[in-house]
Tab-separated table of C-alpha atoms in Angstrom:
chain	number	residue	atom	x	y	z
V	20	MET	CA	-0.913	-25.839	-26.958
V	21	THR	CA	1.027	-22.581	-27.023
V	22	THR	CA	-0.359	-19.084	-26.991
V	23	SER	CA	-0.450	-16.903	-30.090
V	24	ARG	CA	-0.814	-13.684	-28.102
V	25	GLU	CA	1.825	-11.101	-28.990
V	26	ASN	CA	2.325	-10.081	-25.344
V	27	GLY	CA	2.143	-13.634	-24.073
V	28	SER	CA	-0.176	-15.322	-21.606
V	29	LEU	CA	-0.239	-15.882	-17.864
V	30	TYR	CA	-2.673	-18.155	-16.038
V	31	THR	CA	-2.936	-19.168	-12.391
V	32	ASN	CA	-4.794	-22.159	-10.991
V	33	ILE	CA	-5.211	-22.748	-7.248
V	34	GLU	CA	-6.032	-26.203	-5.960
V	35	ASN	CA	-5.373	-27.856	-2.595
V	36	LYS	CA	-3.292	-24.895	-1.373
V	37	ILE	CA	-1.040	-25.099	-4.461
V	38	ALA	CA	-0.992	-22.199	-6.936
V	39	THR	CA	0.285	-23.063	-10.410
V	40	ILE	CA	1.454	-20.118	-12.510
V	41	GLU	CA	1.834	-20.922	-16.203
V	42	PHE	CA	3.366	-18.382	-18.585
V	43	GLY	CA	3.682	-18.572	-22.338
V	44	HIS	CA	4.748	-16.671	-25.423
V	45	PRO	CA	4.817	-17.701	-29.107
V	46	ALA	CA	8.548	-16.859	-29.295
V	47	SER	CA	9.805	-19.834	-27.259
V	48	ASN	CA	8.181	-18.574	-24.041
V	49	SER	CA	10.271	-15.412	-24.026
V	50	PHE	CA	9.285	-12.412	-21.923
V	51	PRO	CA	8.197	-9.030	-23.265
V	52	SER	CA	8.030	-6.325	-20.587
V	53	GLU	CA	4.266	-6.597	-20.226
V	54	LEU	CA	4.446	-10.302	-19.393
V	55	LEU	CA	7.204	-9.726	-16.832
V	56	ASP	CA	5.041	-7.046	-15.200
V	57	ARG	CA	2.113	-9.447	-15.018
V	58	LEU	CA	4.264	-12.199	-13.493
V	59	GLU	CA	5.666	-9.816	-10.871
V	60	THR	CA	2.140	-8.695	-9.933
V	61	GLU	CA	0.835	-12.262	-9.752
V	62	ILE	CA	3.649	-13.435	-7.474
V	63	GLY	CA	3.003	-10.473	-5.166
V	64	LYS	CA	-0.701	-11.298	-5.072
V	65	LEU	CA	-0.135	-14.975	-4.250
V	66	SER	CA	2.374	-14.057	-1.560
V	67	ASN	CA	-0.491	-12.685	0.514
V	68	ASP	CA	-3.134	-15.280	-0.412
V	69	GLU	CA	-4.060	-17.372	2.640
V	70	ASP	CA	-5.440	-20.089	0.361
V	71	VAL	CA	-1.943	-20.695	-1.061
V	72	ASN	CA	0.916	-22.497	0.691
V	73	VAL	CA	3.133	-23.328	-2.303
V	74	ILE	CA	3.616	-21.922	-5.814
V	75	ILE	CA	4.588	-23.892	-8.934
V	76	LEU	CA	6.155	-21.893	-11.780
V	77	LYS	CA	5.913	-23.512	-15.211
V	78	SER	CA	5.661	-22.564	-18.873
V	79	GLU	CA	3.451	-23.854	-21.641
V	80	GLY	CA	4.175	-26.101	-24.575
V	81	GLU	CA	6.611	-28.966	-25.033
V	82	LYS	CA	9.752	-27.216	-26.319
V	83	ALA	CA	11.607	-24.347	-24.614
V	84	PHE	CA	10.945	-23.509	-20.986
V	85	CYS	CA	12.013	-19.891	-21.490
V	86	ALA	CA	14.060	-18.039	-24.110
V	87	GLY	CA	14.719	-15.092	-21.792
V	88	ALA	CA	13.882	-11.486	-22.593
V	89	SER	CA	12.085	-10.497	-25.787
V	90	PHE	CA	14.551	-9.840	-28.607
V	91	ASP	CA	11.958	-7.766	-30.427
V	92	GLU	CA	11.924	-5.287	-27.536
V	93	LEU	CA	15.680	-5.469	-27.027
V	94	ILE	CA	16.323	-4.428	-30.614
V	95	GLU	CA	14.072	-1.364	-30.258
V	96	ILE	CA	15.896	0.172	-27.257
V	97	ASP	CA	17.311	3.568	-28.252
V	98	ASP	CA	17.988	5.492	-25.019
V	99	LEU	CA	19.380	4.922	-21.531
V	100	GLU	CA	16.073	5.144	-19.682
V	101	SER	CA	14.261	2.640	-21.894
V	102	GLY	CA	17.263	0.322	-21.594
V	103	ARG	CA	17.270	0.526	-17.801
V	104	LYS	CA	13.517	-0.041	-17.699
V	105	PHE	CA	13.725	-3.026	-20.043
V	106	PHE	CA	16.391	-4.818	-18.012
V	107	SER	CA	14.598	-3.982	-14.763
V	108	GLY	CA	11.826	-6.369	-15.813
V	109	PHE	CA	13.666	-9.476	-14.675
V	110	ALA	CA	14.965	-7.581	-11.618
V	111	ASN	CA	11.370	-6.924	-10.594
V	112	VAL	CA	10.362	-10.569	-10.996
V	113	ILE	CA	13.415	-11.968	-9.197
V	114	ASN	CA	12.883	-9.581	-6.299
V	115	ALA	CA	9.196	-10.558	-6.192
V	116	MET	CA	10.211	-14.230	-6.027
V	117	ARG	CA	12.815	-13.448	-3.370
V	118	THR	CA	10.385	-11.596	-1.095
V	119	CYS	CA	7.381	-13.834	-1.772
V	120	LYS	CA	6.181	-15.446	1.472
V	121	LYS	CA	5.479	-18.715	-0.313
V	122	LEU	CA	8.015	-21.281	-1.477
V	123	ILE	CA	8.277	-21.446	-5.272
V	124	VAL	CA	8.908	-24.728	-7.084
V	125	GLY	CA	10.114	-24.538	-10.680
V	126	ARG	CA	8.961	-27.064	-13.302
V	127	VAL	CA	11.481	-26.912	-16.143
V	128	HIS	CA	10.517	-29.072	-19.112
V	129	GLY	CA	12.883	-27.732	-21.788
V	130	LYS	CA	15.792	-25.500	-22.755
V	131	THR	CA	16.319	-22.261	-20.875
V	132	VAL	CA	18.335	-19.205	-21.909
V	133	GLY	CA	19.415	-15.949	-20.255
V	134	GLY	CA	16.731	-14.456	-18.046
V	135	GLY	CA	14.974	-17.813	-17.967
V	136	VAL	CA	17.975	-19.268	-16.145
V	137	GLY	CA	17.623	-16.403	-13.672
V	138	LEU	CA	13.986	-17.303	-13.026
V	139	VAL	CA	14.884	-20.942	-12.358
V	140	ALA	CA	17.685	-19.865	-10.031
V	141	ALA	CA	15.229	-17.658	-8.130
V	142	CYS	CA	12.950	-20.635	-7.463
V	143	ASP	CA	13.380	-22.174	-4.026
V	144	TYR	CA	13.421	-25.667	-5.531
V	145	ALA	CA	13.451	-26.735	-9.163
V	146	MET	CA	12.970	-30.012	-10.987
V	147	ALA	CA	13.559	-30.626	-14.680
V	148	THR	CA	13.601	-33.096	-17.534
V	149	ASP	CA	16.838	-34.153	-19.196
V	150	ALA	CA	15.891	-31.830	-22.083
V	151	ALA	CA	16.291	-28.791	-19.822
V	152	ALA	CA	19.718	-27.585	-20.984
V	153	ILE	CA	20.770	-24.042	-20.054
V	154	LYS	CA	22.804	-21.242	-21.617
V	155	LEU	CA	23.786	-17.653	-20.769
V	156	SER	CA	24.416	-16.115	-24.181
V	157	GLU	CA	24.450	-12.422	-23.213
V	158	LEU	CA	28.185	-11.773	-23.687
V	159	SER	CA	27.900	-12.936	-27.286
V	160	ILE	CA	25.746	-9.896	-28.109
V	161	GLY	CA	27.814	-7.402	-26.139
V	162	ILE	CA	25.925	-7.274	-22.841
V	163	GLY	CA	26.064	-9.658	-19.886
V	164	PRO	CA	23.829	-11.607	-17.474
V	165	PHE	CA	24.278	-8.858	-14.906
V	166	VAL	CA	20.749	-8.681	-13.479
V	167	ILE	CA	20.355	-12.428	-13.007
V	168	ALA	CA	23.964	-13.069	-11.931
V	169	PRO	CA	23.269	-12.717	-8.176
V	170	ALA	CA	20.494	-15.330	-8.392
V	171	VAL	CA	22.626	-17.720	-10.452
V	172	GLU	CA	25.650	-17.272	-8.180
V	173	ARG	CA	23.548	-17.799	-5.050
V	174	LYS	CA	22.186	-21.087	-6.367
V	175	MET	CA	25.143	-22.459	-8.359
V	176	GLY	CA	28.289	-20.696	-7.107
V	177	ILE	CA	30.706	-18.245	-8.706
V	178	ASP	CA	32.587	-20.921	-10.672
V	179	ALA	CA	29.430	-22.145	-12.381
V	180	LEU	CA	28.386	-18.550	-13.099
V	181	ALA	CA	31.762	-17.941	-14.747
V	182	GLU	CA	31.587	-21.145	-16.773
V	183	LEU	CA	28.070	-20.360	-17.994
V	184	SER	CA	28.552	-16.686	-18.771
V	185	LEU	CA	32.045	-16.784	-20.308
V	186	ALA	CA	31.267	-19.794	-22.515
V	187	ALA	CA	28.333	-17.840	-23.898
V	188	HIS	CA	28.017	-20.070	-26.971
V	189	GLU	CA	27.772	-23.356	-25.055
V	190	TRP	CA	24.753	-25.266	-23.824
V	191	LYS	CA	25.158	-27.029	-20.479
V	192	ASN	CA	22.993	-30.112	-20.093
V	193	ALA	CA	20.446	-30.696	-17.338
V	194	TYR	CA	22.700	-33.083	-15.426
V	195	TRP	CA	25.461	-30.465	-15.311
V	196	ALA	CA	22.897	-27.983	-13.992
V	197	LYS	CA	21.818	-30.493	-11.325
V	198	GLU	CA	25.417	-31.133	-10.313
V	199	LYS	CA	25.905	-27.385	-9.861
V	200	GLY	CA	22.740	-27.013	-7.783
V	201	LEU	CA	20.273	-25.370	-10.175
V	202	TYR	CA	18.025	-28.435	-10.336
V	203	ALA	CA	17.245	-30.655	-7.362
V	204	ARG	CA	16.199	-33.581	-9.558
V	205	VAL	CA	16.223	-34.452	-13.266
V	206	PHE	CA	13.785	-36.860	-14.942
V	207	GLU	CA	13.796	-38.663	-18.282
V	208	ASN	CA	10.447	-37.294	-19.420
V	209	VAL	CA	7.659	-34.831	-18.607
V	210	LYS	CA	5.342	-37.537	-17.271
V	211	GLU	CA	7.846	-38.484	-14.567
V	212	LEU	CA	8.565	-34.832	-13.834
V	213	ASP	CA	4.896	-33.964	-13.361
V	214	LYS	CA	4.280	-36.985	-11.166
V	215	GLU	CA	7.090	-35.983	-8.805
V	216	ILE	CA	6.080	-32.301	-8.860
V	217	GLU	CA	2.591	-33.331	-7.741
V	218	ILE	CA	3.880	-35.553	-4.936
V	219	PHE	CA	6.465	-33.036	-3.743
V	220	THR	CA	4.225	-29.950	-3.748
V	221	SER	CA	1.330	-31.838	-2.126
V	222	LYS	CA	3.603	-32.760	0.771
V	223	LEU	CA	4.915	-29.198	1.038
V	224	ALA	CA	1.408	-27.751	0.992
V	225	SER	CA	0.421	-29.987	3.917
V	226	TYR	CA	3.092	-28.530	6.201
V	227	ASN	CA	2.627	-25.673	8.657
V	228	PRO	CA	2.440	-22.520	6.464
V	229	SER	CA	4.147	-20.452	9.158
V	230	ALA	CA	7.065	-22.882	9.191
V	231	LEU	CA	7.274	-22.725	5.401
V	232	GLU	CA	7.375	-18.930	5.522
V	233	GLU	CA	10.149	-18.967	8.115
V	234	MET	CA	12.089	-21.462	6.005
V	235	LYS	CA	11.768	-19.118	3.042
V	236	LYS	CA	13.343	-16.313	5.072
V	237	ILE	CA	16.293	-18.525	5.961
V	238	LEU	CA	16.838	-19.595	2.359
V	239	TRP	CA	17.016	-15.962	1.261
V	240	LYS	CA	19.058	-14.492	4.121
V	241	ASP	CA	21.597	-11.774	3.252
V	242	THR	CA	19.901	-10.812	-0.024
V	243	GLY	CA	18.253	-7.583	1.137
V	244	ASN	CA	20.728	-5.563	-0.923
V	245	TRP	CA	19.180	-7.003	-4.103
V	246	GLU	CA	16.496	-4.348	-3.758
V	247	HIS	CA	19.118	-1.942	-5.105
V	248	LEU	CA	21.782	-4.211	-6.630
V	249	LEU	CA	19.632	-5.685	-9.393
V	250	TYR	CA	18.545	-2.245	-10.595
V	251	GLU	CA	22.131	-1.010	-10.628
V	252	ARG	CA	22.935	-4.000	-12.819
V	253	ALA	CA	19.943	-3.205	-15.054
V	254	ALA	CA	21.365	0.279	-15.640
V	255	VAL	CA	24.702	-1.235	-16.714
V	256	SER	CA	22.950	-3.495	-19.229
V	257	GLY	CA	20.807	-0.587	-20.392
V	258	GLU	CA	23.932	1.384	-21.236
V	259	LEU	CA	25.756	-1.497	-22.929
V	260	VAL	CA	22.812	-2.307	-25.188
V	261	LEU	CA	23.307	1.098	-26.826
V	262	SER	CA	26.949	0.354	-27.706
V	263	ASP	CA	28.018	-0.007	-31.344
V	264	PHE	CA	29.102	-3.583	-30.677
V	265	THR	CA	25.687	-4.615	-29.389
V	266	LYS	CA	23.749	-2.699	-32.029
V	267	LYS	CA	25.709	-4.509	-34.751
V	268	ALA	CA	25.181	-7.861	-33.046
V	269	LEU	CA	21.448	-7.276	-32.660
V	270	ALA	CA	21.089	-6.154	-36.272
V	271	LYS	CA	21.564	-9.781	-37.301
V	272	PHE	CA	18.367	-10.706	-35.477
V	273	LYS	CA	16.109	-8.113	-37.080
V	274	LYS	CA	13.232	-9.637	-38.995
């Protein structure tokens, strides 16, 4: 089942110290601003929940994991401030994931584009199916993956970031993404993925929560500057989206 709600859906289930956040949107699980705001808030809430030791981040349906930011909103941007605010959505979520006290495990069942790749990179550990190809297509419409670049570079390295972002028209398969460090493991189907997610997160949730929190701090060392860096990058994207090049490119996507 996939949601038909225009602003998407977000549900959280807590069981055995494991919180599962599931997001969805009828447009290939893309993110309008409202849904990004809700995800940021939910991660912040779970960070301080003593009944939660581990968080699973997943999306609904059987096709795309996440198509990135909402194109409908992107097309409507007409001034610098609205552009900066729009691109700050993923900055807010990535920073919430970065500062969350709980380890976040990504469950990636399908293709992932743009901001969705940033979300996976901001997970502390991610597992996927072999259908979970990735692409950073931003340069093809005249902007760039500036906000998510620090998260992608941290997880995959500068060479992989360059290969993904400059070959903006190319999909990279799940095994390439695993080789570069985005995914820890890749499975042939969703059944195998879910079985391993359950085993892995159950073990994690049984560990000393204080030790898990300290491990999280170590994994994210030297990223304190993201509190400002990601918003500076959002302003760059917000300006570029108003360019003639990008406006012409986006015009092709208008309904």
